[in-house]
mmCIF file of C-alpha atoms in Angstrom:
data_model
loop_
_atom_site.group_PDB
_atom_site.id
_atom_site.type_symbol
_atom_site.label_atom_id
_atom_site.label_comp_id
_atom_site.label_asym_id
_atom_site.label_seq_id
_atom_site.Cartn_x
_atom_site.Cartn_y
_atom_site.Cartn_z
ATOM 1 C CA MET A 28 162.758 72.054 36.893
ATOM 2 C CA LEU A 29 161.796 74.883 39.224
ATOM 3 C CA ILE A 30 162.431 78.621 39.130
ATOM 4 C CA ASP A 31 162.770 80.823 42.207
ATOM 5 C CA SER A 32 160.969 83.841 40.790
ATOM 6 C CA HIS A 33 161.866 86.192 43.650
ATOM 7 C CA CYS A 34 164.920 86.032 45.908
ATOM 8 C CA HIS A 35 167.430 88.459 47.379
ATOM 9 C CA LEU A 36 170.746 86.737 46.739
ATOM 10 C CA ASP A 37 172.705 89.697 48.060
ATOM 11 C CA ARG A 38 170.996 89.398 51.459
ATOM 12 C CA LEU A 39 171.169 85.651 52.093
ATOM 13 C CA ASP A 40 172.382 84.242 55.406
ATOM 14 C CA LEU A 41 175.015 81.865 54.034
ATOM 15 C CA SER A 42 176.046 80.319 57.341
ATOM 16 C CA ALA A 43 174.531 76.965 56.321
ATOM 17 C CA HIS A 44 176.837 76.988 53.285
ATOM 18 C CA ASP A 45 180.076 78.155 54.930
ATOM 19 C CA GLY A 46 179.516 81.680 53.692
ATOM 20 C CA SER A 47 179.517 80.638 50.041
ATOM 21 C CA LEU A 48 176.873 81.914 47.626
ATOM 22 C CA ASP A 49 178.199 79.436 45.066
ATOM 23 C CA ALA A 50 177.421 76.625 47.486
ATOM 24 C CA ALA A 51 173.951 77.991 48.244
ATOM 25 C CA LEU A 52 173.105 78.165 44.546
ATOM 26 C CA ASP A 53 174.542 74.697 43.954
ATOM 27 C CA ALA A 54 172.356 73.327 46.756
ATOM 28 C CA ALA A 55 169.313 74.788 45.007
ATOM 29 C CA ARG A 56 170.421 73.469 41.625
ATOM 30 C CA HIS A 57 170.816 69.984 43.090
ATOM 31 C CA ARG A 58 167.168 70.191 44.166
ATOM 32 C CA GLY A 59 166.034 71.008 40.643
ATOM 33 C CA VAL A 60 166.056 74.813 40.731
ATOM 34 C CA GLY A 61 167.133 75.910 37.270
ATOM 35 C CA HIS A 62 166.883 79.683 37.463
ATOM 36 C CA PHE A 63 166.825 82.545 39.960
ATOM 37 C CA LEU A 64 165.457 86.091 39.737
ATOM 38 C CA CYS A 65 167.466 88.338 42.068
ATOM 39 C CA ILE A 66 165.435 91.359 43.106
ATOM 40 C CA GLY A 67 166.504 94.966 43.337
ATOM 41 C CA VAL A 68 165.146 97.014 46.232
ATOM 42 C CA SER A 69 167.148 100.242 46.224
ATOM 43 C CA ALA A 70 169.510 102.479 44.303
ATOM 44 C CA GLU A 71 172.280 101.133 46.514
ATOM 45 C CA ASN A 72 171.859 97.485 45.531
ATOM 46 C CA ALA A 73 171.134 97.970 41.819
ATOM 47 C CA GLY A 74 174.776 97.491 40.943
ATOM 48 C CA THR A 75 175.040 94.462 43.204
ATOM 49 C CA VAL A 76 172.137 92.552 41.659
ATOM 50 C CA LYS A 77 173.389 93.340 38.156
ATOM 51 C CA ALA A 78 176.843 92.047 39.082
ATOM 52 C CA LEU A 79 175.308 88.805 40.349
ATOM 53 C CA ALA A 80 173.378 88.410 37.092
ATOM 54 C CA ASP A 81 176.597 88.998 35.176
ATOM 55 C CA ARG A 82 178.381 86.400 37.295
ATOM 56 C CA TYR A 83 175.881 83.531 37.024
ATOM 57 C CA ALA A 84 174.262 82.371 33.784
ATOM 58 C CA ASP A 85 171.175 81.115 35.629
ATOM 59 C CA VAL A 86 170.589 84.381 37.519
ATOM 60 C CA ASP A 87 168.730 87.378 36.112
ATOM 61 C CA CYS A 88 167.724 90.436 38.075
ATOM 62 C CA SER A 89 165.318 93.312 38.475
ATOM 63 C CA VAL A 90 166.018 96.917 39.409
ATOM 64 C CA GLY A 91 163.770 99.204 41.415
ATOM 65 C CA VAL A 92 163.121 100.842 44.762
ATOM 66 C CA HIS A 93 160.997 99.077 47.376
ATOM 67 C CA PRO A 94 158.328 101.291 48.971
ATOM 68 C CA LEU A 95 160.100 100.969 52.326
ATOM 69 C CA ASP A 96 163.485 101.879 50.815
ATOM 70 C CA LEU A 97 162.597 105.344 49.553
ATOM 71 C CA GLN A 98 165.356 107.672 50.698
ATOM 72 C CA ALA A 99 165.192 111.273 51.921
ATOM 73 C CA GLY A 100 161.495 111.552 51.206
ATOM 74 C CA GLU A 101 161.984 111.379 47.452
ATOM 75 C CA ALA A 102 160.904 109.010 44.719
ATOM 76 C CA PRO A 103 163.697 107.807 42.426
ATOM 77 C CA ALA A 104 164.267 109.743 39.221
ATOM 78 C CA LEU A 105 162.771 108.224 36.089
ATOM 79 C CA GLU A 106 166.002 108.902 34.206
ATOM 80 C CA TRP A 107 167.980 106.935 36.812
ATOM 81 C CA LEU A 108 165.587 103.996 36.648
ATOM 82 C CA LEU A 109 165.572 103.876 32.851
ATOM 83 C CA GLY A 110 169.371 103.981 32.852
ATOM 84 C CA GLU A 111 169.590 101.073 35.307
ATOM 85 C CA LEU A 112 167.080 99.067 33.284
ATOM 86 C CA ASN A 113 169.264 99.346 30.192
ATOM 87 C CA HIS A 114 171.212 96.186 30.973
ATOM 88 C CA PRO A 115 170.839 92.812 29.225
ATOM 89 C CA HIS A 116 170.236 90.831 32.415
ATOM 90 C CA VAL A 117 167.730 93.231 33.995
ATOM 91 C CA VAL A 118 164.515 91.499 32.975
ATOM 92 C CA ALA A 119 162.014 93.237 35.262
ATOM 93 C CA ILE A 120 161.242 96.399 37.222
ATOM 94 C CA GLY A 121 160.936 96.464 40.984
ATOM 95 C CA GLU A 122 160.219 95.501 43.422
ATOM 96 C CA THR A 123 157.904 98.454 43.752
ATOM 97 C CA GLY A 124 154.429 98.995 45.121
ATOM 98 C CA LEU A 125 152.771 100.119 48.325
ATOM 99 C CA ASP A 126 153.294 99.133 51.967
ATOM 100 C CA TYR A 127 151.143 100.946 54.504
ATOM 101 C CA HIS A 128 151.840 98.483 57.328
ATOM 102 C CA TYR A 129 155.027 100.182 58.494
ATOM 103 C CA GLU A 130 154.806 103.622 56.882
ATOM 104 C CA PRO A 131 151.184 104.671 56.331
ATOM 105 C CA GLU A 132 152.288 108.285 56.612
ATOM 106 C CA ALA A 133 154.368 107.812 53.431
ATOM 107 C CA ALA A 134 151.412 106.773 51.275
ATOM 108 C CA GLU A 135 151.633 109.737 48.917
ATOM 109 C CA LEU A 136 155.376 109.298 48.360
ATOM 110 C CA GLN A 137 154.986 105.565 47.831
ATOM 111 C CA GLN A 138 152.257 106.178 45.261
ATOM 112 C CA GLN A 139 154.482 108.655 43.433
ATOM 113 C CA SER A 140 157.298 106.107 43.290
ATOM 114 C CA PHE A 141 154.943 103.315 42.229
ATOM 115 C CA ARG A 142 153.608 105.445 39.358
ATOM 116 C CA LEU A 143 157.169 106.148 38.245
ATOM 117 C CA HIS A 144 158.009 102.435 38.128
ATOM 118 C CA LEU A 145 154.813 101.718 36.211
ATOM 119 C CA GLU A 146 155.735 104.460 33.741
ATOM 120 C CA ALA A 147 159.166 102.878 33.295
ATOM 121 C CA SER A 148 157.455 99.561 32.628
ATOM 122 C CA HIS A 149 155.258 101.202 30.016
ATOM 123 C CA ILE A 150 158.307 102.776 28.336
ATOM 124 C CA THR A 151 160.561 99.715 28.363
ATOM 125 C CA GLY A 152 158.055 96.886 28.078
ATOM 126 C CA LYS A 153 159.680 95.122 31.026
ATOM 127 C CA PRO A 154 157.192 93.622 33.517
ATOM 128 C CA VAL A 155 156.769 95.054 36.984
ATOM 129 C CA ILE A 156 157.158 93.197 40.294
ATOM 130 C CA VAL A 157 154.594 94.494 42.779
ATOM 131 C CA HIS A 158 154.830 94.467 46.567
ATOM 132 C CA THR A 159 151.561 95.273 48.316
ATOM 133 C CA ARG A 160 150.726 95.202 52.018
ATOM 134 C CA GLU A 161 147.690 96.752 53.666
ATOM 135 C CA ALA A 162 147.227 98.905 50.573
ATOM 136 C CA ARG A 163 144.775 96.847 48.553
ATOM 137 C CA ALA A 164 142.521 99.578 47.193
ATOM 138 C CA ASP A 165 145.326 101.956 46.236
ATOM 139 C CA THR A 166 147.404 99.190 44.652
ATOM 140 C CA LEU A 167 144.550 98.073 42.425
ATOM 141 C CA ALA A 168 143.610 101.664 41.611
ATOM 142 C CA LEU A 169 147.119 102.410 40.353
ATOM 143 C CA LEU A 170 147.320 99.175 38.376
ATOM 144 C CA ARG A 171 144.029 100.037 36.694
ATOM 145 C CA GLU A 172 145.139 103.617 36.101
ATOM 146 C CA VAL A 173 148.240 102.596 34.170
ATOM 147 C CA ALA A 174 146.877 99.388 32.570
ATOM 148 C CA LEU A 175 150.192 97.989 31.377
ATOM 149 C CA PRO A 176 149.957 95.796 28.287
ATOM 150 C CA GLN A 177 152.616 93.396 29.613
ATOM 151 C CA ALA A 178 151.440 93.570 33.259
ATOM 152 C CA GLY A 179 153.628 91.894 35.884
ATOM 153 C CA VAL A 180 153.328 89.921 39.099
ATOM 154 C CA LEU A 181 152.019 90.468 42.606
ATOM 155 C CA HIS A 182 154.828 88.781 44.490
ATOM 156 C CA CYS A 183 154.653 87.029 47.862
ATOM 157 C CA PHE A 184 150.886 87.334 47.667
ATOM 158 C CA THR A 185 149.133 87.483 51.046
ATOM 159 C CA GLU A 186 145.763 89.041 50.235
ATOM 160 C CA ASP A 187 142.370 87.420 49.637
ATOM 161 C CA TRP A 188 140.801 85.908 46.538
ATOM 162 C CA ALA A 189 138.913 89.111 45.701
ATOM 163 C CA MET A 190 142.187 90.989 45.269
ATOM 164 C CA ALA A 191 143.817 88.099 43.437
ATOM 165 C CA LYS A 192 140.859 87.938 41.033
ATOM 166 C CA ALA A 193 141.036 91.693 40.428
ATOM 167 C CA ALA A 194 144.772 91.481 39.657
ATOM 168 C CA LEU A 195 144.277 88.456 37.425
ATOM 169 C CA ASP A 196 141.575 90.338 35.524
ATOM 170 C CA LEU A 197 144.164 93.065 34.864
ATOM 171 C CA GLY A 198 146.563 90.504 33.397
ATOM 172 C CA TYR A 199 148.817 90.080 36.417
ATOM 173 C CA TYR A 200 150.363 86.883 37.702
ATOM 174 C CA ILE A 201 150.267 85.720 41.331
ATOM 175 C CA SER A 202 153.429 84.469 43.053
ATOM 176 C CA LEU A 203 153.245 82.434 46.245
ATOM 177 C CA SER A 204 155.948 82.051 48.869
ATOM 178 C CA GLY A 205 156.511 79.924 51.957
ATOM 179 C CA ILE A 206 153.733 81.834 53.724
ATOM 180 C CA VAL A 207 151.256 79.454 52.079
ATOM 181 C CA THR A 208 152.670 76.656 54.279
ATOM 182 C CA PHE A 209 152.071 78.526 57.548
ATOM 183 C CA ARG A 210 149.435 77.112 59.841
ATOM 184 C CA ASN A 211 147.365 80.315 59.986
ATOM 185 C CA ALA A 212 147.335 80.872 56.198
ATOM 186 C CA GLU A 213 144.103 79.100 55.276
ATOM 187 C CA ALA A 214 142.720 82.135 53.414
ATOM 188 C CA LEU A 215 145.881 82.208 51.310
ATOM 189 C CA ARG A 216 145.598 78.484 50.650
ATOM 190 C CA GLU A 217 142.139 79.126 49.236
ATOM 191 C CA VAL A 218 143.687 81.647 46.866
ATOM 192 C CA ALA A 219 146.376 79.118 45.953
ATOM 193 C CA ARG A 220 143.759 76.568 44.991
ATOM 194 C CA GLN A 221 141.983 78.996 42.658
ATOM 195 C CA VAL A 222 144.770 80.805 40.768
ATOM 196 C CA PRO A 223 144.686 79.598 37.145
ATOM 197 C CA ALA A 224 147.511 77.230 36.272
ATOM 198 C CA ASP A 225 148.850 79.628 33.634
ATOM 199 C CA ARG A 226 149.165 82.568 36.065
ATOM 200 C CA LEU A 227 150.965 81.014 39.030
ATOM 201 C CA LEU A 228 154.587 81.549 40.078
ATOM 202 C CA VAL A 229 156.566 80.231 43.043
ATOM 203 C CA GLU A 230 159.218 82.043 45.036
ATOM 204 C CA THR A 231 161.167 81.997 48.273
ATOM 205 C CA ASP A 232 161.633 85.740 48.921
ATOM 206 C CA ALA A 233 164.825 84.459 50.572
ATOM 207 C CA PRO A 234 166.228 85.255 53.072
ATOM 208 C CA TYR A 235 162.745 85.967 54.435
ATOM 209 C CA LEU A 236 159.700 83.789 55.151
ATOM 210 C CA ALA A 237 161.158 80.295 55.087
ATOM 211 C CA PRO A 238 158.488 77.640 54.514
ATOM 212 C CA VAL A 239 157.555 74.889 56.954
ATOM 213 C CA PRO A 240 159.525 72.926 58.170
ATOM 214 C CA TYR A 241 162.168 75.681 58.140
ATOM 215 C CA ARG A 242 159.953 78.475 59.433
ATOM 216 C CA GLY A 243 161.876 80.823 61.700
ATOM 217 C CA LYS A 244 165.199 79.982 60.070
ATOM 218 C CA PRO A 245 166.952 81.916 57.300
ATOM 219 C CA ASN A 246 165.311 81.192 53.977
ATOM 220 C CA LEU A 247 167.342 79.917 51.015
ATOM 221 C CA PRO A 248 166.547 79.472 47.306
ATOM 222 C CA GLN A 249 166.744 75.689 47.702
ATOM 223 C CA TYR A 250 163.534 75.850 49.757
ATOM 224 C CA VAL A 251 161.462 76.826 46.739
ATOM 225 C CA ARG A 252 161.132 73.063 46.401
ATOM 226 C CA GLU A 253 159.126 72.956 49.647
ATOM 227 C CA VAL A 254 156.845 75.746 48.419
ATOM 228 C CA ALA A 255 156.253 74.073 45.077
ATOM 229 C CA ASP A 256 155.706 70.597 46.497
ATOM 230 C CA TYR A 257 153.213 71.982 49.017
ATOM 231 C CA LEU A 258 151.321 73.815 46.274
ATOM 232 C CA ALA A 259 151.232 70.703 44.114
ATOM 233 C CA VAL A 260 149.493 68.750 46.858
ATOM 234 C CA LEU A 261 147.160 71.660 47.575
ATOM 235 C CA ARG A 262 146.182 71.962 43.922
ATOM 236 C CA GLY A 263 145.925 68.215 43.324
ATOM 237 C CA VAL A 264 148.644 67.959 40.680
ATOM 238 C CA SER A 265 152.001 66.239 40.548
ATOM 239 C CA ALA A 266 155.137 68.056 41.619
ATOM 240 C CA GLU A 267 156.436 67.685 38.068
ATOM 241 C CA THR A 268 153.320 69.319 36.615
ATOM 242 C CA LEU A 269 153.483 72.212 39.085
ATOM 243 C CA ALA A 270 157.152 72.786 38.255
ATOM 244 C CA GLU A 271 156.493 72.702 34.517
ATOM 245 C CA GLN A 272 153.553 75.085 34.769
ATOM 246 C CA THR A 273 155.252 77.664 36.949
ATOM 247 C CA SER A 274 158.482 77.578 34.949
ATOM 248 C CA ALA A 275 156.596 78.085 31.685
ATOM 249 C CA ASN A 276 154.673 80.952 33.291
ATOM 250 C CA PHE A 277 157.905 82.575 34.428
ATOM 251 C CA GLN A 278 159.376 82.484 30.941
ATOM 252 C CA ARG A 279 156.171 83.893 29.461
ATOM 253 C CA LEU A 280 156.128 86.780 31.937
ATOM 254 C CA PHE A 281 159.883 87.434 31.788
ATOM 255 C CA PRO A 282 160.784 86.700 28.145
ATOM 256 C CA LEU A 283 164.237 88.292 28.492
ATOM 257 C CA ALA A 284 165.276 85.832 31.215
ATOM 258 C CA ARG A 285 167.968 83.324 30.252
ATOM 259 C CA VAL A 286 165.946 80.273 31.254
ATOM 260 C CA SER A 287 167.401 77.019 29.981
ATOM 261 C CA SER A 288 165.180 74.960 27.723
ATOM 262 C CA GLY A 289 164.876 72.317 30.421
ATOM 263 C CA ALA A 290 163.355 74.795 32.861
ATOM 264 C CA ALA A 291 160.640 75.952 30.506
ATOM 265 C CA GLN A 292 159.356 72.678 29.094
#
């Protein structure tokens, strides 16, 4: 059984399923996906992701503010974040992190917000979901600065092995998305071959970054199967072994998640 460790269920293009989220989730379940982590990106969608986690027994969520969703030039208040995290189905913090690709001028504000999320992780013990793009040095510097005992995951990883190794050394997990199937992603495939089996997660980041052969189309949680099957071949293991490993890793990293026993064996 597979787990989609990072998806945005509130943003899916549901046209392939007649507008039905129930149908989209059922399609994923029929392909062996046993659990979904729905990711918070802003104060505005915190309530939405929590409602989805309340609605579906196989959906948990995270709450946080994405570095590109910081509003009015201000980092979120720690008190607000801690309040939102106080919910039984919020199992993680984020996504948070640094993204200098689109907003390099907001580096200082992004770092302030990232520190706040890391502080919330330290206070609550909930793991952090890290987004990083073109901010390698600052991301690692902040992760080292805080040194969380329970760490977290660098999601939708697109950097090189040197950064992956540095994050792994700090206790973080590495999550790979459909990008690993793209033709020009050979450097990422090298990372995928080297990540230890007990630190690897799989995700769709749906509705973004659909894997081959669906590249360019809206991504859906059911396509985590393509990501996982591709990684299994790349790593020289069976699809069943890859699914078992990544599901067990997910439950270890997110112990509050309501993963069924079948998904974590």
